[in-house]
Amino acid sequence: MNCPKCPNQTLVSREVRGIQVDQCDRCGGIWCDPTELSKLLALADGEARRVAGGRADPAVNARAGKCPRDGKQMIRVASARKREVIIETCPDCRGVWLDGGELKELLRA
Ligand SMILES: [Zn+2]
Ligand SMILES: [Zn+2]
């Protein structure tokens, strides 16, 4: 799967405590299922931080991405955990994309 925000950048599969996420090494963004995201947010801070890389970049955040799984245009939604954090979700497969820095932001919520 390719990063929805960086051209020609492949997502790397990472595992944190049995939770599977796909991460972009360039922007630090992560792709996962909604259930995986809730599990990730329930982890102790230090563990989840392993995949909470990257820094929030407003320009990258504002650019709507396409789902890395099926190419559908993703929808920008406010995170239920912290309304100021705008995450992206695929209307088709329900996957979730967090830009670099957003997971860190949600962990702090
Ligand atoms: Zn990227
Ligand atoms: Zn999708």
PDB file of N, CA and C and ligand atoms in Angstrom:
ATOM      1  N   MET A   1       0.845  -1.195   0.000  1.00  0.00           N
ATOM      2  CA  MET A   1       0.000   0.000   0.000  1.00  0.00           C
ATOM      3  C   MET A   1       0.883   1.249   0.000  1.00  0.00           C
ATOM      4  N   ASN A   2       0.423   2.271  -0.665  1.00  0.00           N
ATOM      5  CA  ASN A   2       1.178   3.516  -0.726  1.00  0.00           C
ATOM      6  C   ASN A   2       0.600   4.564   0.214  1.00  0.00           C
ATOM      7  N   CYS A   3       1.478   5.453   0.667  1.00  0.00           N
ATOM      8  CA  CYS A   3       1.054   6.549   1.535  1.00  0.00           C
ATOM      9  C   CYS A   3       0.072   7.448   0.785  1.00  0.00           C
ATOM     10  N   PRO A   4      -1.074   7.787   1.413  1.00  0.00           N
ATOM     11  CA  PRO A   4      -2.039   8.665   0.741  1.00  0.00           C
ATOM     12  C   PRO A   4      -1.535  10.102   0.607  1.00  0.00           C
ATOM     13  N   LYS A   5      -0.480  10.456   1.306  1.00  0.00           N
ATOM     14  CA  LYS A   5      -0.006  11.841   1.299  1.00  0.00           C
ATOM     15  C   LYS A   5       1.333  12.039   0.597  1.00  0.00           C
ATOM     16  N   CYS A   6       2.189  11.028   0.604  1.00  0.00           N
ATOM     17  CA  CYS A   6       3.503  11.172  -0.023  1.00  0.00           C
ATOM     18  C   CYS A   6       3.561  10.389  -1.335  1.00  0.00           C
ATOM     19  N   PRO A   7       4.018  11.035  -2.407  1.00  0.00           N
ATOM     20  CA  PRO A   7       4.111  10.321  -3.681  1.00  0.00           C
ATOM     21  C   PRO A   7       5.162   9.204  -3.632  1.00  0.00           C
ATOM     22  N   ASN A   8       4.813   8.075  -4.183  1.00  0.00           N
ATOM     23  CA  ASN A   8       5.715   6.916  -4.309  1.00  0.00           C
ATOM     24  C   ASN A   8       6.354   6.474  -3.005  1.00  0.00           C
ATOM     25  N   GLN A   9       5.610   6.560  -1.939  1.00  0.00           N
ATOM     26  CA  GLN A   9       6.149   6.099  -0.659  1.00  0.00           C
ATOM     27  C   GLN A   9       5.307   4.916  -0.175  1.00  0.00           C
ATOM     28  N   THR A  10       5.956   3.787   0.044  1.00  0.00           N
ATOM     29  CA  THR A  10       5.252   2.584   0.471  1.00  0.00           C
ATOM     30  C   THR A  10       5.097   2.574   1.988  1.00  0.00           C
ATOM     31  N   LEU A  11       3.919   2.161   2.437  1.00  0.00           N
ATOM     32  CA  LEU A  11       3.692   2.055   3.876  1.00  0.00           C
ATOM     33  C   LEU A  11       4.379   0.805   4.415  1.00  0.00           C
ATOM     34  N   VAL A  12       4.941   0.928   5.605  1.00  0.00           N
ATOM     35  CA  VAL A  12       5.649  -0.174   6.232  1.00  0.00           C
ATOM     36  C   VAL A  12       4.784  -0.761   7.345  1.00  0.00           C
ATOM     37  N   SER A  13       4.646  -2.092   7.342  1.00  0.00           N
ATOM     38  CA  SER A  13       3.850  -2.765   8.356  1.00  0.00           C
ATOM     39  C   SER A  13       4.568  -2.760   9.700  1.00  0.00           C
ATOM     40  N   ARG A  14       3.882  -2.322  10.724  1.00  0.00           N
ATOM     41  CA  ARG A  14       4.469  -2.318  12.063  1.00  0.00           C
ATOM     42  C   ARG A  14       3.493  -2.983  13.021  1.00  0.00           C
ATOM     43  N   GLU A  15       4.034  -3.542  14.089  1.00  0.00           N
ATOM     44  CA  GLU A  15       3.190  -4.178  15.081  1.00  0.00           C
ATOM     45  C   GLU A  15       3.546  -3.665  16.450  1.00  0.00           C
ATOM     46  N   VAL A  16       2.525  -3.245  17.187  1.00  0.00           N
ATOM     47  CA  VAL A  16       2.724  -2.811  18.557  1.00  0.00           C
ATOM     48  C   VAL A  16       1.801  -3.650  19.422  1.00  0.00           C
ATOM     49  N   ARG A  17       2.376  -4.516  20.249  1.00  0.00           N
ATOM     50  CA  ARG A  17       1.563  -5.363  21.134  1.00  0.00           C
ATOM     51  C   ARG A  17       0.451  -6.095  20.380  1.00  0.00           C
ATOM     52  N   GLY A  18       0.788  -6.638  19.217  1.00  0.00           N
ATOM     53  CA  GLY A  18      -0.191  -7.394  18.450  1.00  0.00           C
ATOM     54  C   GLY A  18      -1.137  -6.533  17.627  1.00  0.00           C
ATOM     55  N   ILE A  19      -0.979  -5.220  17.705  1.00  0.00           N
ATOM     56  CA  ILE A  19      -1.813  -4.314  16.918  1.00  0.00           C
ATOM     57  C   ILE A  19      -1.070  -3.963  15.637  1.00  0.00           C
ATOM     58  N   GLN A  20      -1.778  -4.197  14.517  1.00  0.00           N
ATOM     59  CA  GLN A  20      -1.154  -4.006  13.220  1.00  0.00           C
ATOM     60  C   GLN A  20      -1.446  -2.609  12.657  1.00  0.00           C
ATOM     61  N   VAL A  21      -0.404  -1.878  12.316  1.00  0.00           N
ATOM     62  CA  VAL A  21      -0.607  -0.595  11.631  1.00  0.00           C
ATOM     63  C   VAL A  21       0.348  -0.527  10.444  1.00  0.00           C
ATOM     64  N   ASP A  22       0.035   0.315   9.484  1.00  0.00           N
ATOM     65  CA  ASP A  22       0.926   0.564   8.364  1.00  0.00           C
ATOM     66  C   ASP A  22       1.357   2.012   8.438  1.00  0.00           C
ATOM     67  N   GLN A  23       2.661   2.211   8.409  1.00  0.00           N
ATOM     68  CA  GLN A  23       3.180   3.554   8.635  1.00  0.00           C
ATOM     69  C   GLN A  23       4.033   4.047   7.479  1.00  0.00           C
ATOM     70  N   CYS A  24       3.989   5.359   7.268  1.00  0.00           N
ATOM     71  CA  CYS A  24       4.839   5.989   6.261  1.00  0.00           C
ATOM     72  C   CYS A  24       6.083   6.530   6.954  1.00  0.00           C
ATOM     73  N   ASP A  25       7.237   6.126   6.450  1.00  0.00           N
ATOM     74  CA  ASP A  25       8.478   6.568   7.080  1.00  0.00           C
ATOM     75  C   ASP A  25       8.827   8.008   6.724  1.00  0.00           C
ATOM     76  N   ARG A  26       8.157   8.557   5.724  1.00  0.00           N
ATOM     77  CA  ARG A  26       8.468   9.936   5.350  1.00  0.00           C
ATOM     78  C   ARG A  26       7.681  10.932   6.196  1.00  0.00           C
ATOM     79  N   CYS A  27       6.330  10.786   6.224  1.00  0.00           N
ATOM     80  CA  CYS A  27       5.514  11.774   6.951  1.00  0.00           C
ATOM     81  C   CYS A  27       5.130  11.285   8.347  1.00  0.00           C
ATOM     82  N   GLY A  28       5.351   9.998   8.633  1.00  0.00           N
ATOM     83  CA  GLY A  28       5.020   9.465   9.950  1.00  0.00           C
ATOM     84  C   GLY A  28       3.553   9.122  10.111  1.00  0.00           C
ATOM     85  N   GLY A  29       2.756   9.313   9.061  1.00  0.00           N
ATOM     86  CA  GLY A  29       1.334   9.000   9.125  1.00  0.00           C
ATOM     87  C   GLY A  29       1.101   7.504   9.290  1.00  0.00           C
ATOM     88  N   ILE A  30      -0.037   7.139   9.874  1.00  0.00           N
ATOM     89  CA  ILE A  30      -0.356   5.719  10.012  1.00  0.00           C
ATOM     90  C   ILE A  30      -1.750   5.389   9.492  1.00  0.00           C
ATOM     91  N   TRP A  31      -1.865   4.161   9.023  1.00  0.00           N
ATOM     92  CA  TRP A  31      -3.098   3.626   8.483  1.00  0.00           C
ATOM     93  C   TRP A  31      -3.492   2.415   9.313  1.00  0.00           C
ATOM     94  N   CYS A  32      -4.752   2.346   9.769  1.00  0.00           N
ATOM     95  CA  CYS A  32      -5.186   1.162  10.505  1.00  0.00           C
ATOM     96  C   CYS A  32      -6.708   1.046  10.472  1.00  0.00           C
ATOM     97  N   ASP A  33      -7.212  -0.026  11.020  1.00  0.00           N
ATOM     98  CA  ASP A  33      -8.653  -0.206  11.153  1.00  0.00           C
ATOM     99  C   ASP A  33      -9.110   0.564  12.389  1.00  0.00           C
ATOM    100  N   PRO A  34     -10.383   0.984  12.415  1.00  0.00           N
ATOM    101  CA  PRO A  34     -10.868   1.734  13.579  1.00  0.00           C
ATOM    102  C   PRO A  34     -10.695   0.957  14.888  1.00  0.00           C
ATOM    103  N   THR A  35     -10.883  -0.353  14.851  1.00  0.00           N
ATOM    104  CA  THR A  35     -10.735  -1.154  16.077  1.00  0.00           C
ATOM    105  C   THR A  35      -9.279  -1.145  16.535  1.00  0.00           C
ATOM    106  N   GLU A  36      -8.355  -1.182  15.574  1.00  0.00           N
ATOM    107  CA  GLU A  36      -6.936  -1.159  15.909  1.00  0.00           C
ATOM    108  C   GLU A  36      -6.567   0.184  16.530  1.00  0.00           C
ATOM    109  N   LEU A  37      -7.179   1.249  16.004  1.00  0.00           N
ATOM    110  CA  LEU A  37      -6.893   2.576  16.533  1.00  0.00           C
ATOM    111  C   LEU A  37      -7.345   2.688  17.992  1.00  0.00           C
ATOM    112  N   SER A  38      -8.540   2.180  18.302  1.00  0.00           N
ATOM    113  CA  SER A  38      -8.990   2.257  19.700  1.00  0.00           C
ATOM    114  C   SER A  38      -8.082   1.439  20.600  1.00  0.00           C
ATOM    115  N   LYS A  39      -7.614   0.293  20.084  1.00  0.00           N
ATOM    116  CA  LYS A  39      -6.709  -0.535  20.887  1.00  0.00           C
ATOM    117  C   LYS A  39      -5.387   0.205  21.122  1.00  0.00           C
ATOM    118  N   LEU A  40      -4.939   0.876  20.074  1.00  0.00           N
ATOM    119  CA  LEU A  40      -3.681   1.621  20.144  1.00  0.00           C
ATOM    120  C   LEU A  40      -3.778   2.742  21.176  1.00  0.00           C
ATOM    121  N   LEU A  41      -4.930   3.433  21.181  1.00  0.00           N
ATOM    122  CA  LEU A  41      -5.121   4.547  22.103  1.00  0.00           C
ATOM    123  C   LEU A  41      -5.290   4.069  23.539  1.00  0.00           C
ATOM    124  N   ALA A  42      -5.661   2.793  23.689  1.00  0.00           N
ATOM    125  CA  ALA A  42      -5.852   2.245  25.035  1.00  0.00           C
ATOM    126  C   ALA A  42      -4.534   1.765  25.640  1.00  0.00           C
ATOM    127  N   LEU A  43      -3.500   1.669  24.822  1.00  0.00           N
ATOM    128  CA  LEU A  43      -2.202   1.212  25.303  1.00  0.00           C
ATOM    129  C   LEU A  43      -1.547   2.254  26.198  1.00  0.00           C
ATOM    130  N   ALA A  44      -0.584   1.796  26.976  1.00  0.00           N
ATOM    131  CA  ALA A  44       0.206   2.742  27.746  1.00  0.00           C
ATOM    132  C   ALA A  44       0.903   3.667  26.753  1.00  0.00           C
ATOM    133  N   ASP A  45       1.000   4.912  27.137  1.00  0.00           N
ATOM    134  CA  ASP A  45       1.540   5.960  26.293  1.00  0.00           C
ATOM    135  C   ASP A  45       2.838   5.584  25.575  1.00  0.00           C
ATOM    136  N   GLY A  46       3.785   5.091  26.331  1.00  0.00           N
ATOM    137  CA  GLY A  46       5.106   4.783  25.786  1.00  0.00           C
ATOM    138  C   GLY A  46       5.075   3.756  24.675  1.00  0.00           C
ATOM    139  N   GLU A  47       4.195   2.772  24.785  1.00  0.00           N
ATOM    140  CA  GLU A  47       4.119   1.720  23.779  1.00  0.00           C
ATOM    141  C   GLU A  47       3.578   2.258  22.465  1.00  0.00           C
ATOM    142  N   ALA A  48       2.486   3.012  22.547  1.00  0.00           N
ATOM    143  CA  ALA A  48       1.856   3.543  21.341  1.00  0.00           C
ATOM    144  C   ALA A  48       2.748   4.574  20.661  1.00  0.00           C
ATOM    145  N   ARG A  49       3.596   5.228  21.422  1.00  0.00           N
ATOM    146  CA  ARG A  49       4.474   6.248  20.869  1.00  0.00           C
ATOM    147  C   ARG A  49       5.456   5.700  19.837  1.00  0.00           C
ATOM    148  N   ARG A  50       5.663   4.407  19.878  1.00  0.00           N
ATOM    149  CA  ARG A  50       6.576   3.790  18.898  1.00  0.00           C
ATOM    150  C   ARG A  50       6.124   4.058  17.468  1.00  0.00           C
ATOM    151  N   VAL A  51       4.817   4.198  17.257  1.00  0.00           N
ATOM    152  CA  VAL A  51       4.328   4.484  15.912  1.00  0.00           C
ATOM    153  C   VAL A  51       3.722   5.883  15.813  1.00  0.00           C
ATOM    154  N   ALA A  52       3.986   6.700  16.814  1.00  0.00           N
ATOM    155  CA  ALA A  52       3.406   8.043  16.821  1.00  0.00           C
ATOM    156  C   ALA A  52       4.399   9.070  16.278  1.00  0.00           C
ATOM    157  N   GLY A  53       5.132   8.689  15.271  1.00  0.00           N
ATOM    158  CA  GLY A  53       6.166   9.571  14.731  1.00  0.00           C
ATOM    159  C   GLY A  53       5.625  10.699  13.881  1.00  0.00           C
ATOM    160  N   GLY A  54       6.530  11.500  13.404  1.00  0.00           N
ATOM    161  CA  GLY A  54       6.175  12.588  12.501  1.00  0.00           C
ATOM    162  C   GLY A  54       5.691  13.815  13.236  1.00  0.00           C
ATOM    163  N   ARG A  55       5.675  14.918  12.515  1.00  0.00           N
ATOM    164  CA  ARG A  55       5.201  16.151  13.105  1.00  0.00           C
ATOM    165  C   ARG A  55       4.035  16.644  12.271  1.00  0.00           C
ATOM    166  N   ALA A  56       3.061  17.254  12.920  1.00  0.00           N
ATOM    167  CA  ALA A  56       1.895  17.758  12.199  1.00  0.00           C
ATOM    168  C   ALA A  56       2.322  18.822  11.190  1.00  0.00           C
ATOM    169  N   ASP A  57       1.907  18.642   9.955  1.00  0.00           N
ATOM    170  CA  ASP A  57       2.191  19.593   8.896  1.00  0.00           C
ATOM    171  C   ASP A  57       0.841  20.034   8.317  1.00  0.00           C
ATOM    172  N   PRO A  58       0.451  21.288   8.573  1.00  0.00           N
ATOM    173  CA  PRO A  58      -0.878  21.760   8.146  1.00  0.00           C
ATOM    174  C   PRO A  58      -1.127  21.561   6.651  1.00  0.00           C
ATOM    175  N   ALA A  59      -0.084  21.732   5.838  1.00  0.00           N
ATOM    176  CA  ALA A  59      -0.244  21.580   4.395  1.00  0.00           C
ATOM    177  C   ALA A  59      -0.592  20.133   4.033  1.00  0.00           C
ATOM    178  N   VAL A  60       0.066  19.193   4.696  1.00  0.00           N
ATOM    179  CA  VAL A  60      -0.186  17.775   4.445  1.00  0.00           C
ATOM    180  C   VAL A  60      -1.568  17.402   4.980  1.00  0.00           C
ATOM    181  N   ASN A  61      -1.897  17.929   6.136  1.00  0.00           N
ATOM    182  CA  ASN A  61      -3.161  17.637   6.782  1.00  0.00           C
ATOM    183  C   ASN A  61      -4.350  18.102   5.934  1.00  0.00           C
ATOM    184  N   ALA A  62      -4.206  19.273   5.314  1.00  0.00           N
ATOM    185  CA  ALA A  62      -5.305  19.869   4.549  1.00  0.00           C
ATOM    186  C   ALA A  62      -5.549  19.139   3.226  1.00  0.00           C
ATOM    187  N   ARG A  63      -4.537  18.470   2.728  1.00  0.00           N
ATOM    188  CA  ARG A  63      -4.652  17.758   1.462  1.00  0.00           C
ATOM    189  C   ARG A  63      -5.409  16.449   1.693  1.00  0.00           C
ATOM    190  N   ALA A  64      -6.579  16.316   1.090  1.00  0.00           N
ATOM    191  CA  ALA A  64      -7.355  15.090   1.270  1.00  0.00           C
ATOM    192  C   ALA A  64      -6.683  13.946   0.523  1.00  0.00           C
ATOM    193  N   GLY A  65      -6.582  12.818   1.185  1.00  0.00           N
ATOM    194  CA  GLY A  65      -5.903  11.688   0.574  1.00  0.00           C
ATOM    195  C   GLY A  65      -6.867  10.636   0.053  1.00  0.00           C
ATOM    196  N   LYS A  66      -6.313   9.715  -0.692  1.00  0.00           N
ATOM    197  CA  LYS A  66      -7.106   8.589  -1.170  1.00  0.00           C
ATOM    198  C   LYS A  66      -6.759   7.356  -0.341  1.00  0.00           C
ATOM    199  N   CYS A  67      -7.759   6.520  -0.106  1.00  0.00           N
ATOM    200  CA  CYS A  67      -7.567   5.311   0.692  1.00  0.00           C
ATOM    201  C   CYS A  67      -6.441   4.450   0.102  1.00  0.00           C
ATOM    202  N   PRO A  68      -5.453   4.082   0.937  1.00  0.00           N
ATOM    203  CA  PRO A  68      -4.350   3.268   0.420  1.00  0.00           C
ATOM    204  C   PRO A  68      -4.798   1.855   0.033  1.00  0.00           C
ATOM    205  N   ARG A  69      -5.922   1.422   0.549  1.00  0.00           N
ATOM    206  CA  ARG A  69      -6.390   0.065   0.290  1.00  0.00           C
ATOM    207  C   ARG A  69      -7.171  -0.033  -1.016  1.00  0.00           C
ATOM    208  N   ASP A  70      -8.090   0.928  -1.236  1.00  0.00           N
ATOM    209  CA  ASP A  70      -8.957   0.807  -2.410  1.00  0.00           C
ATOM    210  C   ASP A  70      -9.054   2.071  -3.265  1.00  0.00           C
ATOM    211  N   GLY A  71      -8.277   3.113  -2.916  1.00  0.00           N
ATOM    212  CA  GLY A  71      -8.229   4.302  -3.765  1.00  0.00           C
ATOM    213  C   GLY A  71      -9.419   5.232  -3.674  1.00  0.00           C
ATOM    214  N   LYS A  72     -10.373   4.946  -2.785  1.00  0.00           N
ATOM    215  CA  LYS A  72     -11.527   5.841  -2.601  1.00  0.00           C
ATOM    216  C   LYS A  72     -11.080   7.127  -1.922  1.00  0.00           C
ATOM    217  N   GLN A  73     -11.762   8.222  -2.264  1.00  0.00           N
ATOM    218  CA  GLN A  73     -11.456   9.491  -1.622  1.00  0.00           C
ATOM    219  C   GLN A  73     -11.841   9.409  -0.143  1.00  0.00           C
ATOM    220  N   MET A  74     -10.909   9.733   0.726  1.00  0.00           N
ATOM    221  CA  MET A  74     -11.210   9.658   2.148  1.00  0.00           C
ATOM    222  C   MET A  74     -11.926  10.923   2.611  1.00  0.00           C
ATOM    223  N   ILE A  75     -12.647  10.785   3.726  1.00  0.00           N
ATOM    224  CA  ILE A  75     -13.426  11.883   4.289  1.00  0.00           C
ATOM    225  C   ILE A  75     -12.722  12.395   5.547  1.00  0.00           C
ATOM    226  N   ARG A  76     -12.657  13.722   5.671  1.00  0.00           N
ATOM    227  CA  ARG A  76     -12.035  14.300   6.866  1.00  0.00           C
ATOM    228  C   ARG A  76     -13.063  14.367   7.988  1.00  0.00           C
ATOM    229  N   VAL A  77     -12.742  13.804   9.128  1.00  0.00           N
ATOM    230  CA  VAL A  77     -13.666  13.833  10.270  1.00  0.00           C
ATOM    231  C   VAL A  77     -12.929  14.222  11.544  1.00  0.00           C
ATOM    232  N   ALA A  78     -13.656  14.848  12.452  1.00  0.00           N
ATOM    233  CA  ALA A  78     -13.079  15.186  13.750  1.00  0.00           C
ATOM    234  C   ALA A  78     -12.980  13.909  14.568  1.00  0.00           C
ATOM    235  N   SER A  79     -11.868  13.700  15.216  1.00  0.00           N
ATOM    236  CA  SER A  79     -11.708  12.524  16.055  1.00  0.00           C
ATOM    237  C   SER A  79     -12.654  12.596  17.241  1.00  0.00           C
ATOM    238  N   ALA A  80     -13.271  11.460  17.577  1.00  0.00           N
ATOM    239  CA  ALA A  80     -14.206  11.426  18.698  1.00  0.00           C
ATOM    240  C   ALA A  80     -13.464  11.669  20.007  1.00  0.00           C
ATOM    241  N   ARG A  81     -12.181  11.363  19.994  1.00  0.00           N
ATOM    242  CA  ARG A  81     -11.396  11.491  21.219  1.00  0.00           C
ATOM    243  C   ARG A  81     -10.955  12.926  21.474  1.00  0.00           C
ATOM    244  N   LYS A  82     -10.672  13.630  20.383  1.00  0.00           N
ATOM    245  CA  LYS A  82     -10.250  15.026  20.502  1.00  0.00           C
ATOM    246  C   LYS A  82     -10.702  15.740  19.239  1.00  0.00           C
ATOM    247  N   ARG A  83     -11.748  16.577  19.385  1.00  0.00           N
ATOM    248  CA  ARG A  83     -12.404  17.172  18.220  1.00  0.00           C
ATOM    249  C   ARG A  83     -11.479  18.028  17.362  1.00  0.00           C
ATOM    250  N   GLU A  84     -10.433  18.588  17.939  1.00  0.00           N
ATOM    251  CA  GLU A  84      -9.536  19.450  17.159  1.00  0.00           C
ATOM    252  C   GLU A  84      -8.684  18.646  16.192  1.00  0.00           C
ATOM    253  N   VAL A  85      -8.554  17.358  16.445  1.00  0.00           N
ATOM    254  CA  VAL A  85      -7.730  16.530  15.563  1.00  0.00           C
ATOM    255  C   VAL A  85      -8.597  15.982  14.434  1.00  0.00           C
ATOM    256  N   ILE A  86      -8.248  16.391  13.221  1.00  0.00           N
ATOM    257  CA  ILE A  86      -9.005  15.951  12.052  1.00  0.00           C
ATOM    258  C   ILE A  86      -8.302  14.746  11.433  1.00  0.00           C
ATOM    259  N   ILE A  87      -8.988  13.628  11.488  1.00  0.00           N
ATOM    260  CA  ILE A  87      -8.417  12.424  10.896  1.00  0.00           C
ATOM    261  C   ILE A  87      -9.169  12.124   9.599  1.00  0.00           C
ATOM    262  N   GLU A  88      -8.687  11.150   8.849  1.00  0.00           N
ATOM    263  CA  GLU A  88      -9.368  10.809   7.612  1.00  0.00           C
ATOM    264  C   GLU A  88      -9.833   9.367   7.660  1.00  0.00           C
ATOM    265  N   THR A  89     -10.993   9.141   7.067  1.00  0.00           N
ATOM    266  CA  THR A  89     -11.515   7.792   7.072  1.00  0.00           C
ATOM    267  C   THR A  89     -12.053   7.436   5.687  1.00  0.00           C
ATOM    268  N   CYS A  90     -11.960   6.160   5.320  1.00  0.00           N
ATOM    269  CA  CYS A  90     -12.433   5.714   4.018  1.00  0.00           C
ATOM    270  C   CYS A  90     -13.901   5.305   4.129  1.00  0.00           C
ATOM    271  N   PRO A  91     -14.770   5.877   3.286  1.00  0.00           N
ATOM    272  CA  PRO A  91     -16.199   5.557   3.368  1.00  0.00           C
ATOM    273  C   PRO A  91     -16.479   4.106   2.972  1.00  0.00           C
ATOM    274  N   ASP A  92     -15.532   3.489   2.313  1.00  0.00           N
ATOM    275  CA  ASP A  92     -15.730   2.136   1.796  1.00  0.00           C
ATOM    276  C   ASP A  92     -15.276   1.054   2.768  1.00  0.00           C
ATOM    277  N   CYS A  93     -13.989   1.074   3.109  1.00  0.00           N
ATOM    278  CA  CYS A  93     -13.453  -0.002   3.953  1.00  0.00           C
ATOM    279  C   CYS A  93     -13.372   0.403   5.419  1.00  0.00           C
ATOM    280  N   ARG A  94     -13.705   1.680   5.732  1.00  0.00           N
ATOM    281  CA  ARG A  94     -13.731   2.171   7.115  1.00  0.00           C
ATOM    282  C   ARG A  94     -12.348   2.286   7.744  1.00  0.00           C
ATOM    283  N   GLY A  95     -11.314   2.140   6.949  1.00  0.00           N
ATOM    284  CA  GLY A  95      -9.963   2.323   7.463  1.00  0.00           C
ATOM    285  C   GLY A  95      -9.746   3.770   7.885  1.00  0.00           C
ATOM    286  N   VAL A  96      -8.763   3.972   8.757  1.00  0.00           N
ATOM    287  CA  VAL A  96      -8.499   5.302   9.292  1.00  0.00           C
ATOM    288  C   VAL A  96      -7.065   5.721   8.974  1.00  0.00           C
ATOM    289  N   TRP A  97      -6.923   6.974   8.558  1.00  0.00           N
ATOM    290  CA  TRP A  97      -5.584   7.521   8.330  1.00  0.00           C
ATOM    291  C   TRP A  97      -5.312   8.658   9.294  1.00  0.00           C
ATOM    292  N   LEU A  98      -4.168   8.580   9.987  1.00  0.00           N
ATOM    293  CA  LEU A  98      -3.739   9.661  10.871  1.00  0.00           C
ATOM    294  C   LEU A  98      -2.473  10.262  10.292  1.00  0.00           C
ATOM    295  N   ASP A  99      -2.472  11.562  10.086  1.00  0.00           N
ATOM    296  CA  ASP A  99      -1.267  12.224   9.601  1.00  0.00           C
ATOM    297  C   ASP A  99      -0.202  12.187  10.685  1.00  0.00           C
ATOM    298  N   GLY A 100       1.016  12.454  10.259  1.00  0.00           N
ATOM    299  CA  GLY A 100       2.121  12.512  11.210  1.00  0.00           C
ATOM    300  C   GLY A 100       1.790  13.435  12.377  1.00  0.00           C
ATOM    301  N   GLY A 101       2.079  12.997  13.591  1.00  0.00           N
ATOM    302  CA  GLY A 101       1.852  13.827  14.768  1.00  0.00           C
ATOM    303  C   GLY A 101       0.461  13.708  15.360  1.00  0.00           C
ATOM    304  N   GLU A 102      -0.493  13.205  14.571  1.00  0.00           N
ATOM    305  CA  GLU A 102      -1.875  13.170  15.076  1.00  0.00           C
ATOM    306  C   GLU A 102      -2.078  12.109  16.156  1.00  0.00           C
ATOM    307  N   LEU A 103      -1.395  10.988  16.015  1.00  0.00           N
ATOM    308  CA  LEU A 103      -1.527   9.957  17.051  1.00  0.00           C
ATOM    309  C   LEU A 103      -0.984  10.482  18.383  1.00  0.00           C
ATOM    310  N   LYS A 104       0.142  11.184  18.292  1.00  0.00           N
ATOM    311  CA  LYS A 104       0.747  11.774  19.485  1.00  0.00           C
ATOM    312  C   LYS A 104      -0.255  12.716  20.152  1.00  0.00           C
ATOM    313  N   GLU A 105      -0.913  13.501  19.308  1.00  0.00           N
ATOM    314  CA  GLU A 105      -1.920  14.466  19.764  1.00  0.00           C
ATOM    315  C   GLU A 105      -3.078  13.734  20.462  1.00  0.00           C
ATOM    316  N   LEU A 106      -3.527  12.626  19.888  1.00  0.00           N
ATOM    317  CA  LEU A 106      -4.652  11.870  20.461  1.00  0.00           C
ATOM    318  C   LEU A 106      -4.245  11.175  21.754  1.00  0.00           C
ATOM    319  N   LEU A 107      -3.000  10.759  21.835  1.00  0.00           N
ATOM    320  CA  LEU A 107      -2.532  10.086  23.041  1.00  0.00           C
ATOM    321  C   LEU A 107      -2.489  11.072  24.218  1.00  0.00           C
ATOM    322  N   ARG A 108      -2.311  12.329  23.880  1.00  0.00           N
ATOM    323  CA  ARG A 108      -2.238  13.364  24.891  1.00  0.00           C
ATOM    324  C   ARG A 108      -3.638  13.775  25.363  1.00  0.00           C
ATOM    325  N   ALA A 109      -4.666  13.369  24.603  1.00  0.00           N
ATOM    326  CA  ALA A 109      -6.039  13.810  24.915  1.00  0.00           C
ATOM    327  C   ALA A 109      -6.548  13.165  26.187  1.00  0.00           C
TER     328      ALA A 109
HETATM  329 ZN    ZN B   1       3.663   9.768   3.946  1.00  0.00          ZN
HETATM  330 ZN    ZN B   2     -10.761   2.107   1.761  1.00  0.00          ZN
END
